[in-house]
Amino acid sequence: MTLMLEALLERGYFPQELPPPFNTRSLATFIASSSGKPLPFTHQKNRPSKPEIYNLARTGTLRRELSILNPVHFTILANCMVSNWKELEKASSGSRLSLTTPTLGDGIRAIGRMNPLDVLPSKRAELRSRGRFLLKADIIRFYPSIYTHSIPWALHGKKVAKANRNKTLLGNEIDELLRNCQDGQTNGIPIGPDTSLLIAEILLTQVDQQLSLRRLKGLRYIDDFELVFDSEAEALEALSTLEEALLEFELHLNPSKTYVVHLPQRLEDSWVAELKNMELLPGSYQFKRQLIHFFDRAFELARSFPTENVLKYAAGRMSRIRIWRYRHEMAEDLLIQCARVEAGALPAVLASILRNPNRVSRRTRLLKEMLHSVIMEHAPQRHSSEVAWSIWACVALKLQLPSRVVKPVLRMEDSVCALLLLHARSIGLLPKPKDLDGLQAILTTQDLYENRWLLSYEASIQQWLPPGPAGDHLAGDQNFLSLKKANVSFYDVSQTVLPGIDDDTEEGADSYLDRFTADYYSDSEDSEMDFMKDEDETEDGDF
């Protein structure tokens, strides 16, 4: 169990979409070193913690709020779930419909899914051969709408759980530990940690079992259902059955994404198929023509499908090109344009730029202008991911951050962005370093359990801010003092490149690219397309 807990704390804790410096490796090592002993944390009664919210970019105007949970309460939750893994695994693996049954260790996360997204076309083809009508259904705001009290309902049955509300039931204990992680809230479970993937699957496995009792034919990927029937009447009847099963857990279907259609239907989005099959051979003299054709079509498709991740896909495909021989400058110009238009494409754009550094001063200025522009546009809207990746790129490329760029970031009150600014200041990238002095106000013992706990702890550990008037605030809390004594840090200053890019190791770079080029949790299958499963590239320089 020690190895499982260590894996969950190392690879299943922080959201995978954070910039490279943010990690939980030292926390995992610290807890693993305490094997055989009680956890080095104490939970103070009636003192839950607030999560840090990381506002993630999605295509169009949609956003996703990821949670960076307090390490004290998340470690206690993770330990509980690992200690009861066999019972939880059994509860999450009884579905005949699910393609996302939790599995241990996929190399990137501690808890993965049984099937990657790229199996969907073949699974759909197999399923749809068995009927004439298709029911597609999607749960509205799935993770944010999960009621934490429904966890014991799923694990023990609603009647048993309502009759026994104490912690002798595992479901009640998980319910309480989850609420401790999110300021006592019962509505929603945090998006980001792997524990939520497991909890969600436990709930929907119970729904699947109700559908299986009716001998319905279908599949489910996370919260997306597809069922096939011989008649429209059967499909509509099944829709009522699905709604009733979800209502047992206070979940509801999204009416805009739930419908019955006559088969056949496409197995894969048209824009994905088109861009995936276009040639990009950087070792060829035809690469300029291919590049122009590829991006012209990508820009057209982005206008035709404004709610899809078209430019993110295009930038992601470019980031997989390992060796550039021709037209790198043109490619970089086009990628920068992608990032200006669709800021969610920025991590993939940076992957290409950092792999193929261009020392031409004009392009350095162009890149700096783009990064500054993204920060100033998105900081007032508190868009964490766009701002964080832009600041990190400035750190990685040693680009200055003037005061006009820094000040709107400080007004975001975002720990991830503030820590990146402090890193930038520590290496001399802020012409007016005193702009950050006001952050010292966050160095209080109380703030260690508030929604800026990460900044309060890490700024002190890195010695980026001097102690407040009351001295070392970490000494005032036994839990965080234990972390400090164990040299636990959540920010690695050495991570100024994407993993694997500095030494061009294929496996490391590609596994990291997979993290941020696809949305990990999704409210719709379309927005969670596995952008990077492009295995047909065979020419020199591609793979």
Coordinates of C-alpha atoms in Angstrom, one line a residue:
M1 CA 0.0 0.0 0.0
T2 CA 3.0 2.3 0.6
L3 CA 3.9 2.3 -3.1
M4 CA 0.3 3.0 -4.1
L5 CA 0.0 5.9 -1.7
E6 CA 3.4 7.3 -2.9
A7 CA 2.2 7.1 -6.5
L8 CA -1.1 8.8 -5.7
L9 CA 0.7 11.6 -4.0
E10 CA 3.3 12.0 -6.7
R11 CA 1.3 11.5 -9.9
G12 CA -2.3 11.8 -8.8
Y13 CA -2.5 14.9 -6.7
F14 CA -1.8 18.2 -8.6
P15 CA -3.8 18.8 -11.8
Q16 CA -1.7 17.7 -14.7
E17 CA -2.2 20.9 -16.6
L18 CA 0.1 23.0 -14.4
P19 CA 3.4 24.4 -15.8
P20 CA 6.4 22.1 -15.3
P21 CA 7.8 23.5 -12.0
F22 CA 4.8 22.5 -10.0
N23 CA 5.0 18.9 -8.7
T24 CA 4.5 16.8 -5.6
R25 CA 7.4 14.4 -5.7
S26 CA 9.0 15.5 -2.4
L27 CA 5.7 15.2 -0.6
A28 CA 5.3 11.6 -1.9
T29 CA 8.8 10.8 -0.8
F30 CA 8.2 12.2 2.7
I31 CA 5.0 10.3 3.2
A32 CA 6.6 7.1 1.9
S33 CA 9.5 7.5 4.3
S34 CA 7.0 7.4 7.2
S35 CA 5.8 4.0 6.2
G36 CA 4.6 1.9 9.1
K37 CA 3.9 5.1 11.2
P38 CA 0.8 7.2 11.5
L39 CA 0.5 10.0 9.0
P40 CA 2.5 13.0 10.1
F41 CA -0.6 15.2 9.9
T42 CA -3.4 15.9 12.4
H43 CA -6.8 17.1 11.4
Q44 CA -8.1 19.9 13.7
K45 CA -11.8 19.5 14.2
N46 CA -14.0 22.0 12.4
R47 CA -11.0 23.3 10.4
P48 CA -11.4 22.3 6.8
S49 CA -9.2 23.9 4.1
K50 CA -10.0 25.8 0.9
P51 CA -8.6 24.6 -2.4
E52 CA -6.6 26.9 -4.7
I53 CA -8.6 27.3 -8.0
Y54 CA -6.6 27.1 -11.2
N55 CA -8.8 28.5 -14.0
L56 CA -8.1 26.4 -17.1
A57 CA -8.4 27.5 -20.7
R58 CA -10.9 25.7 -23.0
T59 CA -12.0 26.5 -26.5
G60 CA -14.4 29.4 -26.9
T61 CA -15.7 31.1 -23.7
L62 CA -15.9 27.9 -21.6
R63 CA -13.5 27.5 -18.6
R64 CA -12.8 24.7 -16.2
E65 CA -11.9 25.3 -12.5
L66 CA -9.3 22.8 -11.4
S67 CA -8.6 22.4 -7.7
I68 CA -5.2 22.4 -6.0
L69 CA -6.1 20.8 -2.7
N70 CA -4.4 21.5 0.6
P71 CA -1.7 18.8 1.1
V72 CA -2.8 18.0 4.7
H73 CA -6.3 17.1 3.9
F74 CA -5.5 15.5 0.5
T75 CA -2.9 13.2 2.0
I76 CA -5.5 12.1 4.6
L77 CA -8.0 11.5 1.9
A78 CA -5.6 9.6 -0.3
N79 CA -4.4 7.4 2.6
C80 CA -8.0 6.5 3.3
M81 CA -8.7 5.5 -0.3
V82 CA -5.5 3.6 -0.7
S83 CA -6.1 1.7 2.6
N84 CA -9.6 0.7 1.2
W85 CA -8.5 0.2 -2.4
K86 CA -9.9 -3.4 -2.8
E87 CA -13.4 -2.3 -1.8
L88 CA -13.2 0.8 -3.9
E89 CA -11.8 -1.1 -6.9
K90 CA -14.6 -3.6 -6.7
A91 CA -17.2 -0.8 -6.5
S92 CA -15.8 0.9 -9.6
S93 CA -15.2 -2.2 -11.8
G94 CA -18.7 -3.7 -12.0
S95 CA -19.8 -2.0 -15.2
R96 CA -20.4 -3.7 -18.5
L97 CA -20.7 -0.3 -20.3
S98 CA -17.8 1.7 -19.0
L99 CA -14.6 2.2 -21.0
T100 CA -13.1 4.2 -18.2
T101 CA -12.9 1.7 -15.4
P102 CA -10.0 2.9 -13.2
T103 CA -6.6 1.2 -13.5
L104 CA -3.5 1.6 -11.5
G105 CA -0.5 3.4 -13.1
D106 CA -0.6 4.5 -16.7
G107 CA 2.9 6.1 -16.6
I108 CA 1.5 9.6 -16.4
R109 CA -1.1 9.5 -13.6
A110 CA -1.4 7.2 -10.6
I111 CA -5.0 6.2 -11.6
G112 CA -5.7 5.9 -15.2
R113 CA -8.6 4.7 -17.4
M114 CA -8.9 1.3 -18.9
N115 CA -9.1 2.7 -22.4
P116 CA -7.7 5.8 -24.0
L117 CA -9.9 8.0 -26.1
D118 CA -8.6 6.8 -29.4
V119 CA -10.4 3.5 -28.9
L120 CA -13.8 5.3 -29.3
P121 CA -14.1 5.0 -33.1
S122 CA -13.6 1.2 -33.1
K123 CA -15.8 0.7 -30.0
R124 CA -18.5 2.9 -31.6
A125 CA -18.3 0.9 -34.9
E126 CA -18.8 -2.3 -32.9
L127 CA -21.7 -1.0 -30.9
R128 CA -23.5 0.7 -33.7
S129 CA -23.5 -2.5 -35.8
R130 CA -26.2 -3.8 -33.3
G131 CA -28.9 -1.2 -33.8
R132 CA -30.6 1.4 -36.0
F133 CA -31.0 4.3 -33.5
L134 CA -28.5 5.9 -31.3
L135 CA -29.1 7.6 -27.9
K136 CA -26.3 10.0 -27.0
A137 CA -26.5 11.4 -23.5
D138 CA -24.2 13.6 -21.4
I139 CA -24.4 14.6 -17.7
I140 CA -24.6 18.3 -17.1
R141 CA -21.6 19.7 -15.2
F142 CA -20.7 16.3 -14.0
Y143 CA -17.9 16.8 -11.4
P144 CA -19.2 20.1 -10.1
S145 CA -22.7 18.6 -9.6
I146 CA -21.8 15.5 -7.7
Y147 CA -23.3 15.5 -4.2
T148 CA -20.7 14.2 -1.7
H149 CA -23.4 12.5 0.4
S150 CA -24.1 10.3 -2.7
I151 CA -20.8 8.6 -2.3
P152 CA -22.0 6.4 0.6
W153 CA -25.3 5.8 -1.4
A154 CA -23.2 4.3 -4.2
L155 CA -20.9 2.3 -1.9
H156 CA -23.5 0.9 0.5
G157 CA -27.0 1.5 -0.9
K158 CA -29.1 4.6 -0.2
K159 CA -31.2 2.9 2.5
V160 CA -28.2 1.7 4.5
A161 CA -26.3 5.0 4.1
K162 CA -29.3 7.1 5.3
A163 CA -29.8 4.8 8.3
N164 CA -26.1 5.0 9.3
R165 CA -24.4 8.4 9.1
N166 CA -21.3 7.7 11.1
K167 CA -17.8 6.9 9.9
T168 CA -18.2 3.1 10.4
L169 CA -19.2 3.2 6.8
L170 CA -16.4 3.9 4.4
G171 CA -18.6 6.0 2.2
N172 CA -19.3 8.4 5.1
E173 CA -15.6 8.7 5.9
I174 CA -14.7 9.5 2.2
D175 CA -17.6 12.0 2.1
E176 CA -16.2 13.8 5.2
L177 CA -12.6 13.8 4.0
L178 CA -13.7 15.2 0.7
R179 CA -15.6 18.0 2.3
N180 CA -12.6 18.8 4.5
C181 CA -10.7 19.4 1.2
Q182 CA -13.2 21.9 -0.1
D183 CA -14.2 24.1 2.8
G184 CA -17.0 21.8 4.0
Q185 CA -18.9 22.0 0.7
T186 CA -21.1 19.1 -0.3
N187 CA -21.8 20.2 -3.9
G188 CA -19.2 19.0 -6.3
I189 CA -16.0 17.1 -6.1
P190 CA -12.6 18.6 -7.0
I191 CA -11.5 18.5 -10.6
G192 CA -7.8 17.6 -10.9
P193 CA -6.8 14.8 -8.5
D194 CA -7.1 11.2 -9.4
T195 CA -9.2 10.5 -6.4
S196 CA -12.1 12.2 -8.2
L197 CA -11.8 10.0 -11.2
L198 CA -12.2 6.9 -8.9
I199 CA -15.2 8.4 -7.0
A200 CA -17.0 9.4 -10.2
E201 CA -16.6 6.0 -11.7
I202 CA -18.0 4.4 -8.5
L203 CA -21.1 6.5 -8.8
L204 CA -21.7 5.9 -12.5
T205 CA -21.0 2.2 -12.2
Q206 CA -24.2 2.0 -10.1
V207 CA -26.0 3.8 -12.9
D208 CA -24.6 1.4 -15.5
Q209 CA -25.8 -1.5 -13.5
Q210 CA -29.3 -0.2 -13.6
L211 CA -29.1 0.0 -17.4
S212 CA -27.6 -3.4 -17.7
L213 CA -30.6 -4.9 -15.8
R214 CA -32.7 -3.7 -18.7
R215 CA -30.2 -5.5 -21.1
L216 CA -29.4 -2.2 -22.8
K217 CA -26.6 -2.2 -25.4
G218 CA -24.1 0.7 -25.1
L219 CA -20.9 2.2 -23.8
R220 CA -19.9 5.0 -21.5
Y221 CA -16.8 7.1 -21.6
I222 CA -16.6 9.1 -18.3
D223 CA -20.0 10.8 -18.3
D224 CA -20.9 10.3 -21.9
F225 CA -23.4 7.5 -22.7
E226 CA -24.1 5.9 -26.1
L227 CA -26.8 3.3 -26.4
V228 CA -28.2 1.7 -29.5
F229 CA -31.7 0.4 -30.3
D230 CA -33.8 -1.1 -33.1
S231 CA -36.5 1.6 -32.8
E232 CA -36.8 5.2 -31.7
A233 CA -39.5 4.2 -29.2
E234 CA -37.0 1.9 -27.4
A235 CA -34.5 4.7 -27.3
L236 CA -36.9 7.2 -25.8
E237 CA -37.9 4.6 -23.2
A238 CA -34.3 4.0 -22.3
L239 CA -33.7 7.7 -22.0
S240 CA -36.3 7.7 -19.2
T241 CA -34.6 4.8 -17.5
L242 CA -31.3 6.6 -17.6
E243 CA -32.7 9.8 -16.2
E244 CA -34.3 7.9 -13.3
A245 CA -31.0 6.1 -12.6
L246 CA -29.1 9.4 -12.5
L247 CA -31.7 11.1 -10.4
E248 CA -31.0 8.5 -7.6
F249 CA -27.7 10.3 -7.2
E250 CA -29.1 13.8 -7.9
L251 CA -27.4 13.9 -11.3
H252 CA -29.1 15.3 -14.4
L253 CA -28.6 15.1 -18.2
N254 CA -27.6 18.0 -20.3
P255 CA -30.6 18.6 -22.6
S256 CA -28.4 20.3 -25.3
K257 CA -26.2 17.2 -25.6
T258 CA -28.8 14.5 -25.2
Y259 CA -30.7 13.3 -28.2
V260 CA -31.8 10.3 -30.4
V261 CA -30.6 10.0 -34.0
H262 CA -30.9 7.5 -36.8
L263 CA -27.8 5.5 -37.6
P264 CA -25.3 5.7 -39.3
Q265 CA -23.4 8.6 -37.8
R266 CA -19.8 9.7 -38.0
L267 CA -17.4 7.8 -35.8
E268 CA -14.9 10.7 -35.5
D269 CA -15.2 14.5 -35.9
S270 CA -14.6 15.6 -39.5
W271 CA -12.1 18.3 -38.6
V272 CA -9.9 15.8 -36.6
A273 CA -9.9 13.3 -39.4
E274 CA -9.0 15.9 -41.9
L275 CA -6.1 17.5 -40.0
K276 CA -4.8 14.1 -38.8
N277 CA -4.4 12.9 -42.4
M278 CA -2.7 16.0 -43.9
E279 CA 1.0 15.4 -44.6
L280 CA 3.7 17.3 -42.6
L281 CA 7.1 16.1 -43.6
P282 CA 9.8 18.6 -42.3
G283 CA 12.6 16.7 -44.0
S284 CA 11.0 17.4 -47.4
Y285 CA 11.5 20.3 -49.7
Q286 CA 7.7 20.4 -50.0
F287 CA 7.4 21.3 -46.4
K288 CA 6.7 25.0 -47.0
R289 CA 3.7 24.1 -49.2
Q290 CA 2.5 21.5 -46.7
L291 CA 2.9 23.9 -43.8
I292 CA 0.9 26.7 -45.5
H293 CA -1.8 24.2 -46.6
F294 CA -2.0 22.7 -43.1
F295 CA -2.4 26.0 -41.3
D296 CA -4.7 27.5 -43.9
R297 CA -7.0 24.6 -43.4
A298 CA -6.6 24.7 -39.6
F299 CA -7.6 28.4 -39.5
E300 CA -10.6 27.7 -41.7
L301 CA -11.7 24.8 -39.5
A302 CA -11.2 26.9 -36.3
R303 CA -13.7 29.4 -37.7
S304 CA -16.1 26.6 -38.7
F305 CA -15.9 24.8 -35.4
P306 CA -15.5 27.7 -32.8
T307 CA -16.2 25.5 -29.8
E308 CA -13.6 22.8 -30.7
N309 CA -9.9 22.7 -30.0
V310 CA -8.8 23.0 -33.6
L311 CA -5.8 25.2 -33.2
K312 CA -4.8 23.4 -30.0
Y313 CA -4.8 20.2 -32.1
A314 CA -2.8 21.9 -34.9
A315 CA -0.2 23.2 -32.5
G316 CA -0.1 19.8 -30.7
R317 CA 0.6 18.0 -34.0
M318 CA 3.4 20.4 -34.8
S319 CA 5.0 19.9 -31.4
R320 CA 5.5 16.2 -32.2
I321 CA 7.9 17.1 -35.0
R322 CA 11.3 16.3 -33.5
I323 CA 13.9 17.4 -36.1
W324 CA 13.4 20.6 -38.1
R325 CA 15.3 21.1 -41.4
Y326 CA 13.3 23.6 -43.3
R327 CA 10.9 26.5 -42.6
H328 CA 11.3 26.6 -38.9
E329 CA 10.9 30.4 -38.9
M330 CA 7.6 30.2 -40.8
A331 CA 6.3 27.4 -38.5
E332 CA 7.1 29.5 -35.5
D333 CA 5.2 32.5 -36.9
L334 CA 2.2 30.4 -37.5
L335 CA 2.4 28.8 -34.1
I336 CA 2.6 32.1 -32.4
Q337 CA -0.5 33.2 -34.3
C338 CA -2.3 30.0 -33.0
A339 CA -1.4 31.0 -29.4
R340 CA -2.6 34.6 -29.9
V341 CA -6.0 33.4 -31.2
E342 CA -6.4 30.4 -28.9
A343 CA -4.4 30.7 -25.7
G344 CA -5.2 27.1 -24.8
A345 CA -2.8 26.1 -27.5
L346 CA 0.1 27.9 -25.7
P347 CA 1.7 24.8 -24.0
A348 CA 1.9 23.0 -27.3
V349 CA 3.2 26.1 -29.1
L350 CA 5.9 26.4 -26.4
A351 CA 6.9 22.8 -26.8
S352 CA 7.8 23.4 -30.4
I353 CA 9.6 26.7 -29.7
L354 CA 11.6 25.3 -26.8
R355 CA 12.6 22.2 -28.8
N356 CA 13.7 24.4 -31.7
P357 CA 15.1 27.6 -30.2
N358 CA 15.3 30.4 -32.6
R359 CA 17.9 33.0 -31.8
V360 CA 16.8 35.6 -34.4
S361 CA 16.2 38.7 -32.4
R362 CA 13.1 39.7 -34.5
R363 CA 11.4 36.5 -33.5
T364 CA 12.5 36.8 -29.9
R365 CA 10.8 40.2 -29.9
L366 CA 7.7 38.7 -31.6
L367 CA 7.5 35.9 -29.0
K368 CA 7.9 38.3 -26.1
E369 CA 5.2 40.6 -27.5
M370 CA 2.8 37.7 -27.8
L371 CA 3.5 36.5 -24.3
H372 CA 3.1 39.9 -22.8
S373 CA -0.1 40.4 -24.8
V374 CA -1.6 37.1 -23.5
I375 CA -0.8 38.1 -19.9
M376 CA -2.3 41.5 -20.2
E377 CA -5.4 40.2 -21.9
H378 CA -6.1 37.3 -19.6
A379 CA -4.9 38.5 -16.2
P380 CA -7.8 40.9 -15.7
Q381 CA -10.2 37.9 -16.4
R382 CA -8.3 35.8 -13.9
H383 CA -7.5 33.1 -16.5
S384 CA -4.8 31.2 -14.6
S385 CA -3.6 28.8 -17.3
E386 CA -2.9 31.4 -20.0
V387 CA -1.1 33.7 -17.6
A388 CA 0.8 31.0 -15.9
W389 CA 2.2 29.4 -19.1
S390 CA 3.1 32.8 -20.4
I391 CA 5.1 33.7 -17.3
W392 CA 6.8 30.3 -17.3
A393 CA 7.8 30.8 -20.9
C394 CA 9.3 34.2 -20.0
V395 CA 11.3 32.4 -17.2
A396 CA 12.4 29.6 -19.5
L397 CA 13.5 32.0 -22.3
K398 CA 14.8 34.7 -19.9
L399 CA 12.5 37.4 -21.2
Q400 CA 11.9 40.5 -19.1
L401 CA 8.5 41.1 -17.4
P402 CA 7.9 44.9 -17.1
S403 CA 5.7 46.4 -14.4
R404 CA 2.8 47.0 -16.8
V405 CA 2.7 43.2 -17.3
V406 CA 3.3 42.3 -13.6
K407 CA 0.7 44.4 -11.9
P408 CA -2.5 42.9 -13.5
V409 CA -1.1 39.4 -12.5
L410 CA -0.8 40.5 -8.9
R411 CA -4.5 41.5 -8.9
M412 CA -5.5 38.0 -9.9
E413 CA -4.6 36.7 -6.4
D414 CA -3.5 33.4 -8.0
S415 CA -0.8 31.4 -6.2
V416 CA 0.5 29.6 -9.3
C417 CA 1.0 32.9 -11.2
A418 CA 2.4 34.6 -8.2
L419 CA 5.0 31.9 -7.6
L420 CA 6.1 32.1 -11.2
L421 CA 6.5 35.9 -10.8
L422 CA 8.6 35.3 -7.7
H423 CA 10.8 32.9 -9.6
A424 CA 11.2 35.4 -12.4
R425 CA 12.2 38.1 -9.8
S426 CA 14.7 35.7 -8.3
I427 CA 16.6 35.5 -11.6
G428 CA 16.4 39.2 -12.4
L429 CA 13.6 39.3 -14.9
L430 CA 11.5 42.0 -13.1
P431 CA 12.9 45.5 -13.7
K432 CA 10.9 46.7 -10.7
P433 CA 11.2 43.8 -8.2
K434 CA 9.5 45.7 -5.4
D435 CA 6.2 45.2 -7.3
L436 CA 6.0 41.9 -5.5
D437 CA 6.6 43.1 -2.0
G438 CA 2.9 43.2 -1.2
L439 CA 2.7 39.4 -1.4
Q440 CA 4.3 39.2 2.0
A441 CA 0.8 39.8 3.5
I442 CA 0.0 36.2 2.6
L443 CA 2.6 34.8 5.0
T444 CA 0.3 34.0 8.0
T445 CA -0.5 30.7 9.7
Q446 CA -4.2 31.2 8.9
D447 CA -3.5 31.4 5.1
L448 CA -2.0 27.9 5.2
Y449 CA -5.5 26.6 5.1
E450 CA -7.0 29.3 2.9
N451 CA -7.2 29.3 -0.9
R452 CA -3.7 30.7 -1.3
W453 CA -2.0 28.0 0.8
L454 CA 0.4 27.2 -2.0
L455 CA 1.8 30.7 -2.2
S456 CA 1.9 31.1 1.6
Y457 CA 3.9 27.9 2.0
E458 CA 6.1 27.8 -1.1
A459 CA 7.2 31.5 -1.0
S460 CA 8.6 30.9 2.5
I461 CA 10.2 27.6 1.6
Q462 CA 12.0 29.1 -1.5
Q463 CA 12.9 32.2 0.6
W464 CA 11.4 34.4 -2.0
L465 CA 9.7 36.5 0.6
P466 CA 11.0 37.5 4.0
P467 CA 9.0 36.4 7.1
G468 CA 6.1 38.6 8.2
P469 CA 6.1 40.7 11.4
A470 CA 5.2 37.6 13.5
G471 CA 8.2 35.6 12.2
D472 CA 8.1 32.2 10.6
H473 CA 4.4 31.5 10.1
L474 CA 5.1 27.8 9.3
A475 CA 6.3 27.2 12.9
G476 CA 2.8 28.1 14.1
D477 CA 1.3 25.0 12.4
Q478 CA 2.5 21.5 13.2
N479 CA 1.4 20.1 9.9
F480 CA 3.2 22.6 7.7
L481 CA 6.2 22.6 10.0
S482 CA 6.5 18.9 9.4
L483 CA 6.6 19.6 5.7
K484 CA 9.2 22.2 6.1
K485 CA 11.4 20.0 8.2
A486 CA 11.2 17.3 5.6
N487 CA 12.2 19.8 2.8
V488 CA 8.9 19.3 1.0
S489 CA 8.6 21.7 -1.9
F490 CA 5.9 22.0 -4.5
Y491 CA 8.0 24.1 -7.0
D492 CA 11.1 23.0 -8.8
V493 CA 13.1 26.0 -10.1
S494 CA 15.1 23.7 -12.4
Q495 CA 12.1 23.0 -14.6
T496 CA 12.6 25.7 -17.2
V497 CA 12.1 23.3 -20.1
L498 CA 9.5 20.7 -20.8
P499 CA 10.6 17.3 -19.6
G500 CA 12.6 15.5 -22.2
I501 CA 13.0 18.5 -24.5
D502 CA 16.4 19.5 -23.3
D503 CA 18.0 16.1 -24.0
D504 CA 15.5 15.2 -26.8
T505 CA 14.4 12.0 -25.1
E506 CA 11.3 10.9 -26.9
E507 CA 9.4 9.2 -24.2
G508 CA 9.8 11.9 -21.5
A509 CA 8.8 14.7 -23.8
D510 CA 5.9 12.9 -25.4
S511 CA 4.3 11.7 -22.1
Y512 CA 4.4 15.3 -20.9
L513 CA 2.9 16.6 -24.1
D514 CA 0.0 14.2 -23.6
R515 CA -0.7 15.9 -20.3
F516 CA -1.5 19.3 -21.5
T517 CA -2.6 18.8 -25.1
A518 CA -5.9 17.1 -24.1
D519 CA -8.4 18.0 -21.4
Y520 CA -8.2 15.5 -18.6
Y521 CA -11.7 15.8 -17.2
S522 CA -14.5 16.5 -19.7
D523 CA -18.1 17.5 -19.8
S524 CA -18.3 16.3 -23.4
E525 CA -16.5 13.7 -25.4
D526 CA -15.9 16.2 -28.3
S527 CA -13.8 18.5 -26.1
E528 CA -11.7 15.7 -24.8
M529 CA -10.4 14.5 -28.1
D530 CA -7.1 12.8 -27.8
F531 CA -5.3 15.2 -30.0
M532 CA -2.0 13.6 -30.2
K533 CA -2.5 10.0 -31.2
D534 CA -0.9 10.5 -34.6
E535 CA 1.0 7.4 -35.3
D536 CA 1.1 7.4 -39.1
E537 CA 4.0 9.8 -39.5
T538 CA 6.9 7.9 -40.9
E539 CA 9.2 10.3 -42.8
D540 CA 12.5 11.4 -41.3
G541 CA 11.9 14.0 -38.7
D542 CA 8.4 12.9 -37.8
F543 CA 7.1 10.0 -35.8

